[in-house]
Amino acid sequence: MNTAAAEARRIVVVSNRLPFTVVEADDGIAFQDSAGGVATGLRALLSSPDSQSVASEYVWVGWPGSTISVQSQEQVKSRALAEFGCYPVFLSGQDFENFYQGFCNKTIWPLFHYFPSFAKYDEEYWAQYRKVNDAFSATLLEAIRPDDTIWVHDYHLMLLPHLLRQALPQVRIGFFLHIPFPQFEIFRLLPAAWRRQILEGLLGADLIGFHTHDYAEYFLRCVQRIIGYEHRLGRLVVKDRRIKVGAFPMGIDFKKFSDAAGRVEVQKESEALTKALGESKIVLSVDRQDYSKGILHRLQGFEAMLHMNPEWRGKVTLIMLVVPSRIGIEDYEGMKKQIEELVGKINGRFGTISWVPIIYQYRSLPFHSLVAMYAMSHVALLTPLRDGMNLVAKEYVAARLDKSGVLVLSEMAGSAKELPEAIIINPNNREEIAAALKIALEMPLEEQVQRIDAMQNRLRRYDVGRWATDFLLELVSANPEEASQGKAFNASARSELMRDFRRSENRLLLFDYDGTLVPFASSPELAVPSPRLLRILGSLGDNPRNETALVTGRDRATLERWFHGLRVSFGAEHGICVKDWGGDWQVLKYFDLDWKERLLPTLETYADRVPGAFVEQKEFSLVWHYRAVDPEQGRAAARELTDHLLAFTANIDVQILRGSKVIEIRNAGVNKGAAARHWLSKRNFDFVLAIGDDTTDEEMFAALPAATYSFHVGASRTRARFYLRDPSEVLQLLEELAGVYADASSKSGRSST
Ligand code: ADQ
């Protein structure tokens, strides 16, 4: 790590909640620590020595946990900045209600945790979610500097990366999701506009992190199916930006938990509790109160264990710590009642005068008491039905100083992937929980030590500091220029081009059509040239210094029809035939075309089978189009068809080309390079410009002199010298070039049209 770079760098952490809650009272303002997995993890990060290896300064932007009166806002702002390096985002109680209690916790939370029946789809919630994301963006835009690196956290702020990207195209943005990302079938339950905006919101980031590879994969699949962007090994290119998606499993502050477990006061507390419970073995469970945590399932599993194993009655106690959470949401209130009833039922069924099977506490514990609980418990029983990670599992392991203890963990928790030495259970099956508990209670000490030791070694190495530095190093080392491999068409390249263009006498201008001069349309006949494009081409063509040619996959008839009357030349069907302006069509090379008839039925079969696909028959080629097909199905069918065609055409001299949502079959030896050479041989050009977006345009770039101003539209790999973002940027450039001529001709008294 380059320390000089680290010294100069500032990281802006953004999360829904700041690490403290501001409480306004008559005697002034007080700051209290906030609870929860994200706040705990981020607080640990900022105080870890690792954080200093990435950046010299960290600031935190978020909601201060309460509605702050207008008269106190200035004071909160200056104290938050001076004492904590934080920028508060002020939200009214009502704003927060529909945002947090509404969209975040009644729509996204249940859906992303696979509880679709709890999810509400309310337009007001959505509007408020957007409004709060806008408010975060506004506060950030005031606070950040252009060279800051921004790290946005969690499901509350999924629109924020895009909002920031729009205002600051060059700033580095990372996003980390702390909860699961669901599979497509669940995610698609969101209304179409919302789900698209959420994905686009996230894609504003340069790096998008999840706890597990599965979540990353589900996200990429949703992006592909809903927006149509395909990825390669977790990398996406969106316009000219390269985005990376990956798994960064969050760790805990291992040292903090193991050190605390060794402290005298913690050990004393632990011993006092053990004494109070007599000989009983302790099973511990710790969670926020949430239906995703499987608290009821756990109770049923414990009940089944007592039922099936009478020998354990009187000898085991379940301590269940539940932290109050999301008070005021009906699903949560109802659950609290159910938990209390079930605890009462089990205690009533099995309890005796001297033994209470379940000790239930509904409150938050101070850190040292929590560690004392971890340290005294023989078993930790964690049964979430879905959990992004579950840090409690890791904290329990870290607090086991003598390495005794057994972790029973749900396979639905992200942490199960990193803790295979736990007894992994499916929480939906109470018998499985019961059986796992019995194994845990009876596990020989030697085996316990082996398992805990293996898990501790892993958690010690990959702790929260490592998690954050891995993410941040990946984020800061992602070179924003990388996507364009230094091929950005910057101001100096632009002025050089304009200068050379002005000075030149003989210019060759070669343009591909689809994806270059016009955006792709769902079907080829819809991609007609706009009046603006016709005006630009007309103007460029009219200049006698310019030889302007369209070199495209389109057929002759379409070119004649659409560009009739313009002084432009044509290269049709990828340059197999060319027509100079004012001349006749010439076929550059004659081929045997018998194969067309033989292959057509295969293409048609695939078109019939795949809704949205169709076959285009051109004079010299056949094209199978799948732009309008469901992206995943289209990709699979295209792969299958390519394999099929490759096998079928092994003995004939044709090429099978995968273009942008098309498969094109044409004779080998046809390429745009031949057309480019045709025009190059006509005159001695002192300025050559070529623009294209597809693989077929690479042949054209290859055939042109090194000094050519060659442009690739979009940021995929190319031999062109520069990138342009999209057809609208192409038109802007061409309009400028046409304008040069218009200026020159007006000076010399000529008309440009
Ligand atoms: P949470 O749903 O909050 O976090 P979790 O990862 O278990 O879940 O973190 C809970 C935190 O609260 C732990 O650090 C724990 O020590 C603390 N805690 C729990 N019970 C407590 C008690 N009774 N008293 C005091 N403290 C208590 C979200 C996601 C998780 C993800 C984290 C981090 O839902 O899946 O692991 O973010 O990304």
PDB file of C-alpha atoms in Angstrom, residues 8 14 71 197 201 210 242 254 280 291 307 349 465 528 659-660 689 691 710 713:
ATOM      1  CA  ALA A   8      -4.044  11.849   1.447  1.00  0.00           C
ATOM      2  CA  VAL A  14     -22.640   6.510   4.585  1.00  0.00           C
ATOM      3  CA  GLN A  71     -33.141  25.316  16.367  1.00  0.00           C
ATOM      4  CA  GLN A 197     -34.533   1.859 -10.235  1.00  0.00           C
ATOM      5  CA  GLY A 201     -29.293   2.833  -8.171  1.00  0.00           C
ATOM      6  CA  PHE A 210     -22.319  -8.801  -0.579  1.00  0.00           C
ATOM      7  CA  ARG A 242     -16.566  -0.857 -15.258  1.00  0.00           C
ATOM      8  CA  PHE A 254     -12.240 -10.717  17.142  1.00  0.00           C
ATOM      9  CA  SER A 280     -27.589 -27.020  34.265  1.00  0.00           C
ATOM     10  CA  TYR A 291     -39.233 -12.854  12.304  1.00  0.00           C
ATOM     11  CA  HIS A 307     -39.844 -34.102  24.625  1.00  0.00           C
ATOM     12  CA  ARG A 349     -45.102 -28.125  30.268  1.00  0.00           C
ATOM     13  CA  GLY A 465     -10.677  -4.683   9.842  1.00  0.00           C
ATOM     14  CA  VAL A 528     -34.592   4.580 -38.692  1.00  0.00           C
ATOM     15  CA  GLY A 659     -22.737  -9.539 -32.429  1.00  0.00           C
ATOM     16  CA  SER A 660     -24.844  -7.398 -30.137  1.00  0.00           C
ATOM     17  CA  LEU A 689     -11.921   8.937 -38.860  1.00  0.00           C
ATOM     18  CA  ILE A 691     -16.513   4.987 -35.590  1.00  0.00           C
ATOM     19  CA  SER A 710     -10.822   5.546 -34.468  1.00  0.00           C
ATOM     20  CA  VAL A 713     -18.819   3.212 -28.876  1.00  0.00           C
TER      21      VAL A 713
END
